[in-house]
Short mmCIF file of C-alpha atoms in Angstrom, two decimals:
data_model
loop_
_atom_site.label_atom_id
_atom_site.label_comp_id
_atom_site.label_asym_id
_atom_site.label_seq_id
_atom_site.Cartn_x
_atom_site.Cartn_y
_atom_site.Cartn_z
CA GLY A 1 84.53 163.70 74.20
CA GLU A 2 85.30 160.39 76.51
CA THR A 3 85.81 156.87 75.30
CA VAL A 4 83.97 154.23 77.06
CA ASN A 5 85.22 150.41 76.01
CA LEU A 6 85.71 147.59 78.23
CA GLU A 7 88.93 148.71 79.87
CA ALA A 8 87.02 151.92 81.43
CA VAL A 9 83.76 150.05 82.23
CA LYS A 10 85.90 147.33 84.60
CA ALA A 11 88.09 150.22 85.52
CA LYS A 12 85.07 152.51 86.73
CA GLY A 13 83.93 149.43 88.63
CA LEU A 14 80.08 149.07 86.06
CA LEU A 15 81.42 145.42 85.77
CA ASN A 16 82.33 143.22 88.60
CA ILE A 17 83.19 139.96 85.67
CA SER A 18 85.79 137.28 87.10
CA GLY A 19 86.37 133.99 86.07
CA ARG A 20 85.11 132.63 82.17
CA ASP A 21 83.29 135.65 82.01
CA SER A 22 86.34 137.78 81.97
CA GLN A 23 87.46 136.34 79.22
CA LEU A 24 83.60 137.22 76.48
CA PRO A 25 84.01 140.48 74.13
CA LEU A 26 81.74 143.28 75.46
CA LYS A 27 78.45 143.21 73.85
CA VAL A 28 76.58 147.24 74.01
CA LEU A 29 72.40 146.25 74.09
CA GLY A 30 69.99 148.93 73.65
CA ALA A 31 68.74 149.44 77.15
CA GLY A 32 68.36 152.72 78.65
CA GLU A 33 69.81 156.02 76.59
CA LEU A 34 72.51 157.59 75.97
CA GLY A 35 72.20 161.37 77.02
CA LYS A 36 76.17 162.22 76.24
CA ALA A 37 78.46 162.45 72.68
CA LEU A 38 80.53 159.50 73.30
CA THR A 39 82.90 157.03 71.44
CA ILE A 40 81.74 153.20 72.56
CA GLU A 41 84.15 151.03 71.59
CA ALA A 42 82.74 147.40 71.91
CA ALA A 43 83.03 143.87 70.06
CA LYS A 44 79.59 143.66 69.30
CA PHE A 45 76.60 145.84 69.30
CA SER A 46 72.66 145.35 68.49
CA SER A 47 70.72 147.21 66.29
CA THR A 48 68.93 149.52 68.97
CA ALA A 49 72.20 150.35 70.62
CA SER A 50 73.00 151.18 67.26
CA GLU A 51 70.26 153.09 66.72
CA LYS A 52 70.32 155.07 69.91
CA ILE A 53 74.04 155.80 69.36
CA THR A 54 74.08 157.68 66.58
CA SER A 55 71.02 159.44 67.36
CA ALA A 56 72.09 160.39 70.21
CA GLY A 57 75.60 162.09 68.09
CA ALA A 58 78.00 159.33 69.57
CA THR A 59 80.41 157.26 67.73
CA ALA A 60 80.20 153.09 67.35
CA SER A 61 83.32 151.55 67.09
CA MET A 62 84.01 148.02 66.44
CA VAL A 63 87.08 146.24 67.95
CA ALA A 64 89.14 143.30 66.78
CA GLN A 65 87.86 140.15 69.07
CA ARG A 66 89.81 136.81 69.73
CA LYS A 67 88.79 134.14 67.01
CA LYS A 68 86.46 131.49 67.66
CA TRP A 69 88.93 128.35 67.96
CA THR A 70 87.29 125.65 65.96
CA ARG A 71 88.40 121.92 64.94
CA LYS A 72 88.27 123.46 60.86
CA ALA A 73 90.71 126.17 61.34
CA HIS A 74 92.95 124.29 63.66
CA GLU A 75 93.48 121.62 61.37
CA LYS A 76 93.78 123.49 58.40
CA THR A 77 96.35 125.49 60.51
CA VAL A 78 98.03 121.97 60.73
CA ARG A 79 98.00 120.90 57.61
CA GLU A 80 99.38 124.70 56.23
CA MET A 81 102.28 123.80 58.93
CA VAL A 82 102.87 120.36 57.81
CA ALA A 83 103.34 121.61 53.97
CA LYS A 84 106.06 124.30 55.13
CA GLY A 85 108.22 121.39 57.04
CA LEU A 86 107.41 123.23 60.03
CA ASP A 87 106.53 120.56 63.22
CA TYR A 88 103.03 122.37 64.79
CA LYS A 89 103.84 121.49 68.26
CA LYS A 90 107.83 122.72 68.25
CA GLU A 91 106.27 125.84 66.85
CA ILE A 92 103.05 126.16 69.33
CA ALA A 93 106.08 126.14 72.14
CA LYS A 94 108.43 128.02 70.23
CA GLN A 95 105.45 130.96 70.46
CA LYS A 96 104.85 129.46 74.45
CA ALA A 97 108.07 130.38 74.88
CA ALA A 98 108.24 133.76 73.30
CA ARG A 99 104.94 135.17 75.42
CA ALA A 100 106.20 134.18 78.50
CA ALA A 101 109.65 135.60 77.76
CA ALA A 102 107.66 139.35 76.95
CA LYS A 103 105.69 138.54 79.82
CA ALA A 104 108.65 138.21 82.43
CA LYS A 105 110.17 141.02 80.27
CA ALA A 106 107.28 143.31 80.70
CA ALA A 107 107.05 142.23 84.32
CA ALA A 108 111.00 142.96 85.54
CA ALA A 109 110.09 146.22 83.77
CA GLY A 110 107.37 146.84 86.09
CA THR A 111 104.54 147.05 83.09
CA VAL A 112 102.43 144.70 84.33
#
């Protein structure tokens, strides 16, 4: 069957999200009925949605979502980098430069 995910929903114009909301993951709720056997990919599913999806013969698959930033995790990352003898700010600058270079390369190739 057809695969339904955040990109497919946006492409069909079913969701019109912008600003901060465009960065949020997709959560499927249990309102409504499902009449087709689909493959639904989302970050989260409500318990009602999961029940309705499986009873309709469809498949619910969880997709990885962006980790939430927390100060505790950030401080742990910095400590680990310092223990390895790395400078946190220089490493972040390198990562940003690498992402910018990849984005520029993709834009030059016409894939963005």
